[in-house]
Protein backbone atom coordinates (compact mmCIF):
# COMPACT_ATOMS: atom_id res chain seq x y z
CA UNK A 1 0.00 0.00 0.00
CA UNK A 2 2.87 2.39 0.83
CA UNK A 3 6.08 3.13 -0.97
CA UNK A 4 8.79 1.22 0.86
CA UNK A 5 12.49 0.45 0.82
CA UNK A 6 13.53 -3.05 -0.30
CA UNK A 7 14.65 -5.71 2.17
CA UNK A 8 18.10 -7.27 2.19
CA UNK A 9 17.01 -10.87 2.78
CA UNK A 10 19.96 -13.00 3.90
CA UNK A 11 19.70 -16.79 3.81
CA UNK A 12 22.61 -18.69 5.33
CA UNK A 13 23.13 -22.29 6.39
CA UNK A 14 25.73 -25.00 6.58
CA UNK A 15 26.30 -26.41 3.10
CA UNK A 16 23.62 -29.01 2.33
CA UNK A 17 20.97 -27.74 4.76
CA UNK A 18 18.76 -26.70 1.84
CA UNK A 19 19.18 -22.95 1.63
CA UNK A 20 19.78 -22.90 -2.13
CA UNK A 21 16.61 -24.96 -2.79
CA UNK A 22 14.66 -22.58 -0.57
CA UNK A 23 16.03 -19.50 -2.30
CA UNK A 24 15.26 -20.94 -5.77
CA UNK A 25 11.65 -21.64 -4.79
CA UNK A 26 11.20 -18.21 -3.23
CA UNK A 27 12.60 -16.55 -6.37
CA UNK A 28 10.13 -18.48 -8.55
CA UNK A 29 7.16 -17.56 -6.36
CA UNK A 30 7.86 -13.89 -5.76
CA UNK A 31 8.39 -11.38 -8.58
CA UNK A 32 9.51 -8.60 -6.28
CA UNK A 33 12.66 -10.41 -5.16
CA UNK A 34 15.91 -10.32 -7.12
CA UNK A 35 18.78 -12.66 -6.38
CA UNK A 36 22.13 -11.08 -5.67
CA UNK A 37 24.43 -13.06 -7.98
CA UNK A 38 27.75 -13.53 -6.20
CA UNK A 39 31.24 -13.64 -7.64
CA UNK A 40 33.21 -16.81 -6.85
CA UNK A 41 36.55 -18.41 -7.64
CA UNK A 42 35.07 -21.92 -7.12
CA UNK A 43 34.97 -24.13 -10.26
CA UNK A 44 31.59 -24.15 -12.00
CA UNK A 45 29.42 -27.25 -11.41
CA UNK A 46 27.89 -29.06 -14.39
CA UNK A 47 24.38 -27.66 -13.80
CA UNK A 48 25.48 -24.07 -13.21
CA UNK A 49 25.42 -21.13 -15.62
CA UNK A 50 27.92 -18.27 -15.48
CA UNK A 51 26.12 -15.00 -14.72
CA UNK A 52 23.02 -16.81 -13.43
CA UNK A 53 24.17 -18.95 -10.48
CA UNK A 54 27.45 -17.10 -9.95
CA UNK A 55 29.89 -14.89 -11.81
CA UNK A 56 32.79 -17.36 -12.05
CA UNK A 57 36.13 -15.50 -11.92
CA UNK A 58 39.85 -16.21 -11.45
CA UNK A 59 41.49 -15.49 -8.09
CA UNK A 60 43.32 -12.51 -9.66
CA UNK A 61 40.09 -11.02 -11.02
CA UNK A 62 38.42 -11.51 -7.65
CA UNK A 63 41.27 -9.73 -5.83
CA UNK A 64 41.05 -6.81 -8.25
CA UNK A 65 37.33 -6.44 -7.54
CA UNK A 66 38.06 -6.34 -3.79
CA UNK A 67 40.92 -3.84 -4.23
CA UNK A 68 38.73 -1.55 -6.30
CA UNK A 69 36.12 -1.54 -3.51
CA UNK A 70 33.50 -3.18 -5.71
CA UNK A 71 32.41 -5.79 -3.12
CA UNK A 72 29.78 -5.16 -0.48
CA UNK A 73 31.22 -8.12 1.46
CA UNK A 74 33.46 -11.07 0.70
CA UNK A 75 34.83 -14.16 2.43
CA UNK A 76 36.85 -17.30 1.93
CA UNK A 77 34.49 -20.28 2.19
CA UNK A 78 35.60 -23.93 1.85
CA UNK A 79 38.92 -22.76 0.33
CA UNK A 80 37.41 -20.51 -2.37
CA UNK A 81 36.56 -16.81 -2.47
CA UNK A 82 32.97 -15.61 -2.63
CA UNK A 83 31.69 -12.04 -2.63
CA UNK A 84 28.69 -9.79 -3.27
CA UNK A 85 29.18 -7.18 -6.00
CA UNK A 86 27.95 -3.74 -4.93
CA UNK A 87 26.58 -2.78 -8.33
CA UNK A 88 22.83 -2.12 -8.43
CA UNK A 89 22.00 -3.26 -4.90
CA UNK A 90 21.43 0.22 -3.45
CA UNK A 91 19.36 1.20 -6.52
CA UNK A 92 17.23 -1.93 -6.17
CA UNK A 93 16.60 -1.31 -2.47
CA UNK A 94 15.68 2.32 -3.11
CA UNK A 95 13.27 1.23 -5.85
CA UNK A 96 11.53 -1.05 -3.31
CA UNK A 97 12.88 -4.30 -4.75
CA UNK A 98 13.83 -6.95 -2.21
CA UNK A 99 17.23 -8.57 -2.72
CA UNK A 100 18.01 -12.14 -1.67
CA UNK A 101 21.57 -12.94 -0.55
CA UNK A 102 22.55 -16.62 -0.41
CA UNK A 103 25.76 -16.01 1.53
CA UNK A 104 27.75 -17.53 4.39
CA UNK A 105 27.87 -16.31 7.99
CA UNK A 106 31.09 -14.30 7.50
CA UNK A 107 29.45 -12.29 4.72
CA UNK A 108 26.23 -11.96 6.73
CA UNK A 109 28.17 -10.49 9.66
CA UNK A 110 29.76 -7.90 7.37
CA UNK A 111 26.36 -6.90 6.02
CA UNK A 112 24.84 -6.77 9.54
CA UNK A 113 27.67 -4.36 10.48
CA UNK A 114 27.17 -2.06 7.52
CA UNK A 115 23.49 -2.25 6.57
CA UNK A 116 21.71 -3.51 9.73
CA UNK A 117 18.47 -1.56 9.18
CA UNK A 118 17.84 -3.14 5.78
CA UNK A 119 18.48 -6.76 6.81
CA UNK A 120 16.23 -9.68 7.55
CA UNK A 121 18.57 -12.60 8.25
CA UNK A 122 17.43 -16.23 8.23
CA UNK A 123 19.64 -19.14 9.26
CA UNK A 124 18.62 -22.58 7.98
CA UNK A 125 19.54 -25.66 10.03
CA UNK A 126 19.46 -29.31 8.93
CA UNK A 127 17.26 -31.63 11.02
CA UNK A 128 20.39 -33.67 11.91
CA UNK A 129 24.06 -33.96 10.92
CA UNK A 130 23.36 -37.45 9.51
CA UNK A 131 20.80 -35.88 7.16
CA UNK A 132 23.19 -33.04 6.26
CA UNK A 133 25.85 -35.58 5.22
CA UNK A 134 23.27 -37.56 3.21
CA UNK A 135 22.19 -34.43 1.36
CA UNK A 136 25.79 -33.51 0.52
CA UNK A 137 26.43 -37.05 -0.77
CA UNK A 138 23.17 -37.15 -2.77
CA UNK A 139 24.09 -33.91 -4.51
CA UNK A 140 26.99 -35.82 -6.13
CA UNK A 141 28.61 -32.59 -7.33
CA UNK A 142 31.47 -32.77 -4.91
CA UNK A 143 34.00 -35.50 -4.08
CA UNK A 144 34.54 -37.04 -0.62
CA UNK A 145 37.33 -34.58 0.23
CA UNK A 146 35.17 -31.57 -0.64
CA UNK A 147 32.25 -33.01 1.36
CA UNK A 148 34.52 -33.51 4.37
CA UNK A 149 35.78 -29.93 4.10
CA UNK A 150 32.17 -28.68 4.01
CA UNK A 151 31.36 -30.69 7.15
CA UNK A 152 34.41 -29.21 8.91
CA UNK A 153 33.23 -25.72 7.97
CA UNK A 154 29.80 -26.55 9.45
CA UNK A 155 31.46 -26.55 12.90
CA UNK A 156 32.06 -22.80 12.60
CA UNK A 157 28.81 -22.10 10.76
CA UNK A 158 26.66 -23.64 13.50
CA UNK A 159 28.17 -21.23 16.03
CA UNK A 160 26.90 -18.23 14.06
CA UNK A 161 23.16 -18.85 14.58
CA UNK A 162 22.68 -16.17 17.25
CA UNK A 163 23.49 -13.37 14.82
CA UNK A 164 20.41 -14.05 12.69
CA UNK A 165 16.87 -12.75 13.13
CA UNK A 166 15.15 -16.08 12.35
CA UNK A 167 16.10 -19.77 12.54
CA UNK A 168 14.41 -22.45 10.43
CA UNK A 169 14.97 -26.20 10.82
CA UNK A 170 14.58 -27.49 7.29
CA UNK A 171 12.66 -30.75 7.81
CA UNK A 172 10.43 -30.21 4.82
CA UNK A 173 11.27 -27.97 1.86
CA UNK A 174 7.66 -26.88 1.24
CA UNK A 175 7.12 -25.94 4.89
CA UNK A 176 10.43 -24.06 5.06
CA UNK A 177 9.59 -22.06 1.91
CA UNK A 178 6.19 -21.20 3.37
CA UNK A 179 7.84 -19.96 6.56
CA UNK A 180 10.34 -17.84 4.61
CA UNK A 181 7.45 -16.33 2.60
CA UNK A 182 5.65 -15.46 5.82
CA UNK A 183 8.78 -13.79 7.22
CA UNK A 184 9.09 -11.74 4.01
CA UNK A 185 5.42 -10.70 4.15
CA UNK A 186 5.81 -9.53 7.74
CA UNK A 187 9.07 -7.68 7.01
CA UNK A 188 7.44 -5.81 4.12
CA UNK A 189 4.86 -4.21 6.39
CA UNK A 190 7.29 -3.40 9.20
CA UNK A 191 6.68 0.18 10.29
CA UNK A 192 10.32 1.16 9.68
CA UNK A 193 10.14 0.28 5.98
CA UNK A 194 6.95 2.06 4.98
CA UNK A 195 8.20 5.45 3.86
CA UNK A 196 4.78 7.06 3.36
CA UNK A 197 3.30 5.83 6.62
CA UNK A 198 3.80 9.07 8.68
CA UNK A 199 1.99 11.01 5.94
CA UNK A 200 -0.87 8.50 5.89
CA UNK A 201 -1.23 8.60 9.70
CA UNK A 202 -1.25 12.41 9.57
CA UNK A 203 -4.11 12.24 7.05
CA UNK A 204 -6.06 9.88 9.31
CA UNK A 205 -5.50 12.19 12.29
CA UNK A 206 -6.70 15.23 10.36
CA UNK A 207 -9.79 13.38 9.15
CA UNK A 208 -10.47 12.24 12.70
CA UNK A 209 -10.24 15.78 14.08
CA UNK A 210 -12.55 17.03 11.34
CA UNK A 211 -15.38 14.68 12.34
CA UNK A 212 -15.08 14.73 16.13
CA UNK A 213 -17.63 17.12 17.57
P1 LIG B 1 28.49 -23.21 -2.91
O1 LIG B 1 29.93 -23.42 -3.32
O2 LIG B 1 27.89 -24.44 -2.31
O3 LIG B 1 27.66 -22.61 -4.00
O4 LIG B 1 28.50 -22.11 -1.74
C1 LIG B 1 29.32 -22.29 -0.63
C2 LIG B 1 29.00 -21.27 0.42
O5 LIG B 1 29.37 -19.96 -0.01
C3 LIG B 1 27.51 -21.19 0.76
O6 LIG B 1 27.39 -21.14 2.17
C4 LIG B 1 27.08 -19.90 0.13
O7 LIG B 1 26.00 -19.32 0.82
C5 LIG B 1 28.33 -19.07 0.31
N1 LIG B 1 28.34 -17.91 -0.59
C6 LIG B 1 27.86 -17.83 -1.85
N2 LIG B 1 27.99 -16.59 -2.33
C7 LIG B 1 28.57 -15.85 -1.34
C8 LIG B 1 28.94 -14.48 -1.24
O8 LIG B 1 28.78 -13.66 -2.13
N3 LIG B 1 29.51 -14.10 -0.07
C9 LIG B 1 29.71 -14.96 0.96
N4 LIG B 1 30.25 -14.46 2.08
N5 LIG B 1 29.36 -16.26 0.90
C10 LIG B 1 28.79 -16.70 -0.24
PDB file of C-alpha atoms and ligand atoms in Angstrom:
ATOM      1  CA  UNK A   1       0.000   0.000   0.000  1.00  0.00           C
ATOM      2  CA  UNK A   2       2.869   2.385   0.835  1.00  0.00           C
ATOM      3  CA  UNK A   3       6.084   3.135  -0.966  1.00  0.00           C
ATOM      4  CA  UNK A   4       8.788   1.220   0.862  1.00  0.00           C
ATOM      5  CA  UNK A   5      12.494   0.451   0.819  1.00  0.00           C
ATOM      6  CA  UNK A   6      13.527  -3.052  -0.301  1.00  0.00           C
ATOM      7  CA  UNK A   7      14.650  -5.706   2.174  1.00  0.00           C
ATOM      8  CA  UNK A   8      18.101  -7.275   2.193  1.00  0.00           C
ATOM      9  CA  UNK A   9      17.012 -10.865   2.776  1.00  0.00           C
ATOM     10  CA  UNK A  10      19.957 -13.000   3.895  1.00  0.00           C
ATOM     11  CA  UNK A  11      19.697 -16.788   3.810  1.00  0.00           C
ATOM     12  CA  UNK A  12      22.613 -18.687   5.334  1.00  0.00           C
ATOM     13  CA  UNK A  13      23.130 -22.289   6.389  1.00  0.00           C
ATOM     14  CA  UNK A  14      25.728 -25.002   6.575  1.00  0.00           C
ATOM     15  CA  UNK A  15      26.298 -26.407   3.102  1.00  0.00           C
ATOM     16  CA  UNK A  16      23.622 -29.014   2.327  1.00  0.00           C
ATOM     17  CA  UNK A  17      20.966 -27.743   4.757  1.00  0.00           C
ATOM     18  CA  UNK A  18      18.760 -26.701   1.842  1.00  0.00           C
ATOM     19  CA  UNK A  19      19.181 -22.947   1.630  1.00  0.00           C
ATOM     20  CA  UNK A  20      19.783 -22.898  -2.132  1.00  0.00           C
ATOM     21  CA  UNK A  21      16.614 -24.965  -2.794  1.00  0.00           C
ATOM     22  CA  UNK A  22      14.659 -22.584  -0.570  1.00  0.00           C
ATOM     23  CA  UNK A  23      16.028 -19.503  -2.302  1.00  0.00           C
ATOM     24  CA  UNK A  24      15.261 -20.936  -5.775  1.00  0.00           C
ATOM     25  CA  UNK A  25      11.653 -21.638  -4.790  1.00  0.00           C
ATOM     26  CA  UNK A  26      11.199 -18.205  -3.231  1.00  0.00           C
ATOM     27  CA  UNK A  27      12.595 -16.550  -6.369  1.00  0.00           C
ATOM     28  CA  UNK A  28      10.127 -18.475  -8.552  1.00  0.00           C
ATOM     29  CA  UNK A  29       7.161 -17.559  -6.363  1.00  0.00           C
ATOM     30  CA  UNK A  30       7.863 -13.888  -5.765  1.00  0.00           C
ATOM     31  CA  UNK A  31       8.386 -11.376  -8.581  1.00  0.00           C
ATOM     32  CA  UNK A  32       9.508  -8.602  -6.276  1.00  0.00           C
ATOM     33  CA  UNK A  33      12.662 -10.413  -5.155  1.00  0.00           C
ATOM     34  CA  UNK A  34      15.906 -10.317  -7.119  1.00  0.00           C
ATOM     35  CA  UNK A  35      18.779 -12.664  -6.382  1.00  0.00           C
ATOM     36  CA  UNK A  36      22.131 -11.081  -5.666  1.00  0.00           C
ATOM     37  CA  UNK A  37      24.426 -13.058  -7.983  1.00  0.00           C
ATOM     38  CA  UNK A  38      27.748 -13.533  -6.198  1.00  0.00           C
ATOM     39  CA  UNK A  39      31.243 -13.642  -7.639  1.00  0.00           C
ATOM     40  CA  UNK A  40      33.211 -16.814  -6.855  1.00  0.00           C
ATOM     41  CA  UNK A  41      36.545 -18.409  -7.637  1.00  0.00           C
ATOM     42  CA  UNK A  42      35.067 -21.919  -7.119  1.00  0.00           C
ATOM     43  CA  UNK A  43      34.974 -24.133 -10.258  1.00  0.00           C
ATOM     44  CA  UNK A  44      31.591 -24.149 -12.001  1.00  0.00           C
ATOM     45  CA  UNK A  45      29.420 -27.250 -11.409  1.00  0.00           C
ATOM     46  CA  UNK A  46      27.894 -29.059 -14.391  1.00  0.00           C
ATOM     47  CA  UNK A  47      24.385 -27.661 -13.801  1.00  0.00           C
ATOM     48  CA  UNK A  48      25.481 -24.068 -13.211  1.00  0.00           C
ATOM     49  CA  UNK A  49      25.416 -21.129 -15.623  1.00  0.00           C
ATOM     50  CA  UNK A  50      27.920 -18.270 -15.481  1.00  0.00           C
ATOM     51  CA  UNK A  51      26.116 -14.998 -14.716  1.00  0.00           C
ATOM     52  CA  UNK A  52      23.016 -16.812 -13.425  1.00  0.00           C
ATOM     53  CA  UNK A  53      24.172 -18.954 -10.482  1.00  0.00           C
ATOM     54  CA  UNK A  54      27.450 -17.099  -9.953  1.00  0.00           C
ATOM     55  CA  UNK A  55      29.890 -14.895 -11.806  1.00  0.00           C
ATOM     56  CA  UNK A  56      32.794 -17.361 -12.050  1.00  0.00           C
ATOM     57  CA  UNK A  57      36.133 -15.501 -11.923  1.00  0.00           C
ATOM     58  CA  UNK A  58      39.848 -16.212 -11.450  1.00  0.00           C
ATOM     59  CA  UNK A  59      41.490 -15.489  -8.091  1.00  0.00           C
ATOM     60  CA  UNK A  60      43.325 -12.510  -9.659  1.00  0.00           C
ATOM     61  CA  UNK A  61      40.095 -11.022 -11.021  1.00  0.00           C
ATOM     62  CA  UNK A  62      38.423 -11.509  -7.646  1.00  0.00           C
ATOM     63  CA  UNK A  63      41.266  -9.734  -5.829  1.00  0.00           C
ATOM     64  CA  UNK A  64      41.055  -6.807  -8.252  1.00  0.00           C
ATOM     65  CA  UNK A  65      37.326  -6.436  -7.543  1.00  0.00           C
ATOM     66  CA  UNK A  66      38.057  -6.343  -3.789  1.00  0.00           C
ATOM     67  CA  UNK A  67      40.917  -3.845  -4.228  1.00  0.00           C
ATOM     68  CA  UNK A  68      38.728  -1.550  -6.301  1.00  0.00           C
ATOM     69  CA  UNK A  69      36.118  -1.537  -3.509  1.00  0.00           C
ATOM     70  CA  UNK A  70      33.502  -3.184  -5.710  1.00  0.00           C
ATOM     71  CA  UNK A  71      32.414  -5.791  -3.122  1.00  0.00           C
ATOM     72  CA  UNK A  72      29.780  -5.164  -0.476  1.00  0.00           C
ATOM     73  CA  UNK A  73      31.222  -8.123   1.458  1.00  0.00           C
ATOM     74  CA  UNK A  74      33.463 -11.067   0.699  1.00  0.00           C
ATOM     75  CA  UNK A  75      34.825 -14.158   2.428  1.00  0.00           C
ATOM     76  CA  UNK A  76      36.848 -17.302   1.928  1.00  0.00           C
ATOM     77  CA  UNK A  77      34.490 -20.278   2.191  1.00  0.00           C
ATOM     78  CA  UNK A  78      35.600 -23.926   1.853  1.00  0.00           C
ATOM     79  CA  UNK A  79      38.917 -22.758   0.332  1.00  0.00           C
ATOM     80  CA  UNK A  80      37.411 -20.509  -2.371  1.00  0.00           C
ATOM     81  CA  UNK A  81      36.559 -16.814  -2.465  1.00  0.00           C
ATOM     82  CA  UNK A  82      32.970 -15.610  -2.630  1.00  0.00           C
ATOM     83  CA  UNK A  83      31.687 -12.040  -2.629  1.00  0.00           C
ATOM     84  CA  UNK A  84      28.690  -9.795  -3.273  1.00  0.00           C
ATOM     85  CA  UNK A  85      29.182  -7.182  -6.001  1.00  0.00           C
ATOM     86  CA  UNK A  86      27.953  -3.739  -4.928  1.00  0.00           C
ATOM     87  CA  UNK A  87      26.579  -2.777  -8.334  1.00  0.00           C
ATOM     88  CA  UNK A  88      22.831  -2.124  -8.430  1.00  0.00           C
ATOM     89  CA  UNK A  89      22.004  -3.263  -4.898  1.00  0.00           C
ATOM     90  CA  UNK A  90      21.429   0.215  -3.447  1.00  0.00           C
ATOM     91  CA  UNK A  91      19.363   1.200  -6.516  1.00  0.00           C
ATOM     92  CA  UNK A  92      17.226  -1.925  -6.174  1.00  0.00           C
ATOM     93  CA  UNK A  93      16.599  -1.306  -2.472  1.00  0.00           C
ATOM     94  CA  UNK A  94      15.678   2.323  -3.105  1.00  0.00           C
ATOM     95  CA  UNK A  95      13.269   1.228  -5.850  1.00  0.00           C
ATOM     96  CA  UNK A  96      11.530  -1.047  -3.312  1.00  0.00           C
ATOM     97  CA  UNK A  97      12.877  -4.299  -4.754  1.00  0.00           C
ATOM     98  CA  UNK A  98      13.828  -6.949  -2.211  1.00  0.00           C
ATOM     99  CA  UNK A  99      17.228  -8.568  -2.719  1.00  0.00           C
ATOM    100  CA  UNK A 100      18.014 -12.137  -1.666  1.00  0.00           C
ATOM    101  CA  UNK A 101      21.572 -12.938  -0.547  1.00  0.00           C
ATOM    102  CA  UNK A 102      22.551 -16.624  -0.410  1.00  0.00           C
ATOM    103  CA  UNK A 103      25.760 -16.008   1.527  1.00  0.00           C
ATOM    104  CA  UNK A 104      27.746 -17.531   4.393  1.00  0.00           C
ATOM    105  CA  UNK A 105      27.873 -16.311   7.991  1.00  0.00           C
ATOM    106  CA  UNK A 106      31.085 -14.299   7.497  1.00  0.00           C
ATOM    107  CA  UNK A 107      29.449 -12.287   4.723  1.00  0.00           C
ATOM    108  CA  UNK A 108      26.228 -11.958   6.726  1.00  0.00           C
ATOM    109  CA  UNK A 109      28.175 -10.491   9.662  1.00  0.00           C
ATOM    110  CA  UNK A 110      29.765  -7.900   7.375  1.00  0.00           C
ATOM    111  CA  UNK A 111      26.361  -6.901   6.016  1.00  0.00           C
ATOM    112  CA  UNK A 112      24.843  -6.774   9.544  1.00  0.00           C
ATOM    113  CA  UNK A 113      27.669  -4.361  10.485  1.00  0.00           C
ATOM    114  CA  UNK A 114      27.168  -2.063   7.521  1.00  0.00           C
ATOM    115  CA  UNK A 115      23.487  -2.250   6.569  1.00  0.00           C
ATOM    116  CA  UNK A 116      21.713  -3.515   9.725  1.00  0.00           C
ATOM    117  CA  UNK A 117      18.474  -1.561   9.183  1.00  0.00           C
ATOM    118  CA  UNK A 118      17.836  -3.144   5.783  1.00  0.00           C
ATOM    119  CA  UNK A 119      18.481  -6.757   6.806  1.00  0.00           C
ATOM    120  CA  UNK A 120      16.234  -9.683   7.552  1.00  0.00           C
ATOM    121  CA  UNK A 121      18.569 -12.596   8.247  1.00  0.00           C
ATOM    122  CA  UNK A 122      17.427 -16.230   8.231  1.00  0.00           C
ATOM    123  CA  UNK A 123      19.640 -19.137   9.264  1.00  0.00           C
ATOM    124  CA  UNK A 124      18.617 -22.579   7.984  1.00  0.00           C
ATOM    125  CA  UNK A 125      19.544 -25.662  10.031  1.00  0.00           C
ATOM    126  CA  UNK A 126      19.459 -29.306   8.930  1.00  0.00           C
ATOM    127  CA  UNK A 127      17.256 -31.635  11.016  1.00  0.00           C
ATOM    128  CA  UNK A 128      20.391 -33.669  11.911  1.00  0.00           C
ATOM    129  CA  UNK A 129      24.055 -33.960  10.921  1.00  0.00           C
ATOM    130  CA  UNK A 130      23.362 -37.454   9.513  1.00  0.00           C
ATOM    131  CA  UNK A 131      20.796 -35.879   7.165  1.00  0.00           C
ATOM    132  CA  UNK A 132      23.194 -33.039   6.265  1.00  0.00           C
ATOM    133  CA  UNK A 133      25.848 -35.579   5.222  1.00  0.00           C
ATOM    134  CA  UNK A 134      23.270 -37.561   3.209  1.00  0.00           C
ATOM    135  CA  UNK A 135      22.189 -34.432   1.363  1.00  0.00           C
ATOM    136  CA  UNK A 136      25.788 -33.510   0.516  1.00  0.00           C
ATOM    137  CA  UNK A 137      26.427 -37.052  -0.774  1.00  0.00           C
ATOM    138  CA  UNK A 138      23.169 -37.153  -2.771  1.00  0.00           C
ATOM    139  CA  UNK A 139      24.087 -33.911  -4.507  1.00  0.00           C
ATOM    140  CA  UNK A 140      26.987 -35.818  -6.131  1.00  0.00           C
ATOM    141  CA  UNK A 141      28.611 -32.588  -7.330  1.00  0.00           C
ATOM    142  CA  UNK A 142      31.468 -32.770  -4.907  1.00  0.00           C
ATOM    143  CA  UNK A 143      34.003 -35.505  -4.082  1.00  0.00           C
ATOM    144  CA  UNK A 144      34.537 -37.036  -0.616  1.00  0.00           C
ATOM    145  CA  UNK A 145      37.328 -34.583   0.231  1.00  0.00           C
ATOM    146  CA  UNK A 146      35.171 -31.565  -0.645  1.00  0.00           C
ATOM    147  CA  UNK A 147      32.253 -33.010   1.358  1.00  0.00           C
ATOM    148  CA  UNK A 148      34.517 -33.509   4.368  1.00  0.00           C
ATOM    149  CA  UNK A 149      35.778 -29.931   4.102  1.00  0.00           C
ATOM    150  CA  UNK A 150      32.174 -28.680   4.007  1.00  0.00           C
ATOM    151  CA  UNK A 151      31.362 -30.690   7.145  1.00  0.00           C
ATOM    152  CA  UNK A 152      34.407 -29.209   8.913  1.00  0.00           C
ATOM    153  CA  UNK A 153      33.233 -25.719   7.971  1.00  0.00           C
ATOM    154  CA  UNK A 154      29.804 -26.551   9.451  1.00  0.00           C
ATOM    155  CA  UNK A 155      31.456 -26.551  12.903  1.00  0.00           C
ATOM    156  CA  UNK A 156      32.062 -22.801  12.599  1.00  0.00           C
ATOM    157  CA  UNK A 157      28.808 -22.101  10.762  1.00  0.00           C
ATOM    158  CA  UNK A 158      26.658 -23.639  13.497  1.00  0.00           C
ATOM    159  CA  UNK A 159      28.166 -21.234  16.029  1.00  0.00           C
ATOM    160  CA  UNK A 160      26.896 -18.226  14.060  1.00  0.00           C
ATOM    161  CA  UNK A 161      23.163 -18.854  14.584  1.00  0.00           C
ATOM    162  CA  UNK A 162      22.675 -16.169  17.251  1.00  0.00           C
ATOM    163  CA  UNK A 163      23.485 -13.365  14.820  1.00  0.00           C
ATOM    164  CA  UNK A 164      20.405 -14.052  12.690  1.00  0.00           C
ATOM    165  CA  UNK A 165      16.866 -12.747  13.132  1.00  0.00           C
ATOM    166  CA  UNK A 166      15.150 -16.080  12.353  1.00  0.00           C
ATOM    167  CA  UNK A 167      16.100 -19.765  12.536  1.00  0.00           C
ATOM    168  CA  UNK A 168      14.415 -22.450  10.427  1.00  0.00           C
ATOM    169  CA  UNK A 169      14.973 -26.197  10.823  1.00  0.00           C
ATOM    170  CA  UNK A 170      14.582 -27.495   7.285  1.00  0.00           C
ATOM    171  CA  UNK A 171      12.665 -30.748   7.809  1.00  0.00           C
ATOM    172  CA  UNK A 172      10.427 -30.213   4.818  1.00  0.00           C
ATOM    173  CA  UNK A 173      11.273 -27.968   1.862  1.00  0.00           C
ATOM    174  CA  UNK A 174       7.660 -26.884   1.243  1.00  0.00           C
ATOM    175  CA  UNK A 175       7.122 -25.938   4.889  1.00  0.00           C
ATOM    176  CA  UNK A 176      10.428 -24.059   5.060  1.00  0.00           C
ATOM    177  CA  UNK A 177       9.588 -22.064   1.906  1.00  0.00           C
ATOM    178  CA  UNK A 178       6.186 -21.202   3.370  1.00  0.00           C
ATOM    179  CA  UNK A 179       7.842 -19.960   6.562  1.00  0.00           C
ATOM    180  CA  UNK A 180      10.338 -17.838   4.612  1.00  0.00           C
ATOM    181  CA  UNK A 181       7.445 -16.327   2.602  1.00  0.00           C
ATOM    182  CA  UNK A 182       5.651 -15.458   5.825  1.00  0.00           C
ATOM    183  CA  UNK A 183       8.776 -13.791   7.219  1.00  0.00           C
ATOM    184  CA  UNK A 184       9.088 -11.745   4.014  1.00  0.00           C
ATOM    185  CA  UNK A 185       5.420 -10.698   4.153  1.00  0.00           C
ATOM    186  CA  UNK A 186       5.806  -9.530   7.740  1.00  0.00           C
ATOM    187  CA  UNK A 187       9.066  -7.681   7.008  1.00  0.00           C
ATOM    188  CA  UNK A 188       7.436  -5.811   4.120  1.00  0.00           C
ATOM    189  CA  UNK A 189       4.856  -4.207   6.392  1.00  0.00           C
ATOM    190  CA  UNK A 190       7.293  -3.405   9.199  1.00  0.00           C
ATOM    191  CA  UNK A 191       6.681   0.185  10.292  1.00  0.00           C
ATOM    192  CA  UNK A 192      10.320   1.164   9.677  1.00  0.00           C
ATOM    193  CA  UNK A 193      10.138   0.277   5.975  1.00  0.00           C
ATOM    194  CA  UNK A 194       6.952   2.063   4.981  1.00  0.00           C
ATOM    195  CA  UNK A 195       8.202   5.450   3.856  1.00  0.00           C
ATOM    196  CA  UNK A 196       4.783   7.059   3.358  1.00  0.00           C
ATOM    197  CA  UNK A 197       3.301   5.834   6.622  1.00  0.00           C
ATOM    198  CA  UNK A 198       3.798   9.067   8.676  1.00  0.00           C
ATOM    199  CA  UNK A 199       1.992  11.011   5.942  1.00  0.00           C
ATOM    200  CA  UNK A 200      -0.866   8.503   5.891  1.00  0.00           C
ATOM    201  CA  UNK A 201      -1.230   8.604   9.696  1.00  0.00           C
ATOM    202  CA  UNK A 202      -1.249  12.406   9.575  1.00  0.00           C
ATOM    203  CA  UNK A 203      -4.112  12.242   7.054  1.00  0.00           C
ATOM    204  CA  UNK A 204      -6.055   9.879   9.313  1.00  0.00           C
ATOM    205  CA  UNK A 205      -5.501  12.192  12.291  1.00  0.00           C
ATOM    206  CA  UNK A 206      -6.704  15.230  10.357  1.00  0.00           C
ATOM    207  CA  UNK A 207      -9.787  13.377   9.154  1.00  0.00           C
ATOM    208  CA  UNK A 208     -10.472  12.238  12.698  1.00  0.00           C
ATOM    209  CA  UNK A 209     -10.236  15.782  14.077  1.00  0.00           C
ATOM    210  CA  UNK A 210     -12.547  17.033  11.339  1.00  0.00           C
ATOM    211  CA  UNK A 211     -15.384  14.680  12.342  1.00  0.00           C
ATOM    212  CA  UNK A 212     -15.083  14.726  16.130  1.00  0.00           C
ATOM    213  CA  UNK A 213     -17.627  17.124  17.575  1.00  0.00           C
TER     214      UNK A 213
HETATM  215  P1  LIG B   1      28.487 -23.206  -2.914  1.00  0.00           P
HETATM  216  O1  LIG B   1      29.931 -23.416  -3.319  1.00  0.00           O
HETATM  217  O2  LIG B   1      27.891 -24.445  -2.314  1.00  0.00           O
HETATM  218  O3  LIG B   1      27.663 -22.606  -4.001  1.00  0.00           O
HETATM  219  O4  LIG B   1      28.499 -22.112  -1.745  1.00  0.00           O
HETATM  220  C1  LIG B   1      29.322 -22.293  -0.631  1.00  0.00           C
HETATM  221  C2  LIG B   1      28.996 -21.270   0.418  1.00  0.00           C
HETATM  222  O5  LIG B   1      29.365 -19.964  -0.011  1.00  0.00           O
HETATM  223  C3  LIG B   1      27.511 -21.186   0.759  1.00  0.00           C
HETATM  224  O6  LIG B   1      27.386 -21.141   2.169  1.00  0.00           O
HETATM  225  C4  LIG B   1      27.081 -19.895   0.135  1.00  0.00           C
HETATM  226  O7  LIG B   1      25.996 -19.325   0.821  1.00  0.00           O
HETATM  227  C5  LIG B   1      28.331 -19.074   0.307  1.00  0.00           C
HETATM  228  N1  LIG B   1      28.337 -17.910  -0.593  1.00  0.00           N
HETATM  229  C6  LIG B   1      27.857 -17.831  -1.850  1.00  0.00           C
HETATM  230  N2  LIG B   1      27.995 -16.585  -2.335  1.00  0.00           N
HETATM  231  C7  LIG B   1      28.568 -15.847  -1.343  1.00  0.00           C
HETATM  232  C8  LIG B   1      28.942 -14.478  -1.236  1.00  0.00           C
HETATM  233  O8  LIG B   1      28.780 -13.658  -2.133  1.00  0.00           O
HETATM  234  N3  LIG B   1      29.513 -14.099  -0.073  1.00  0.00           N
HETATM  235  C9  LIG B   1      29.710 -14.956   0.965  1.00  0.00           C
HETATM  236  N4  LIG B   1      30.251 -14.463   2.077  1.00  0.00           N
HETATM  237  N5  LIG B   1      29.363 -16.261   0.897  1.00  0.00           N
HETATM  238  C10 LIG B   1      28.793 -16.698  -0.243  1.00  0.00           C
END
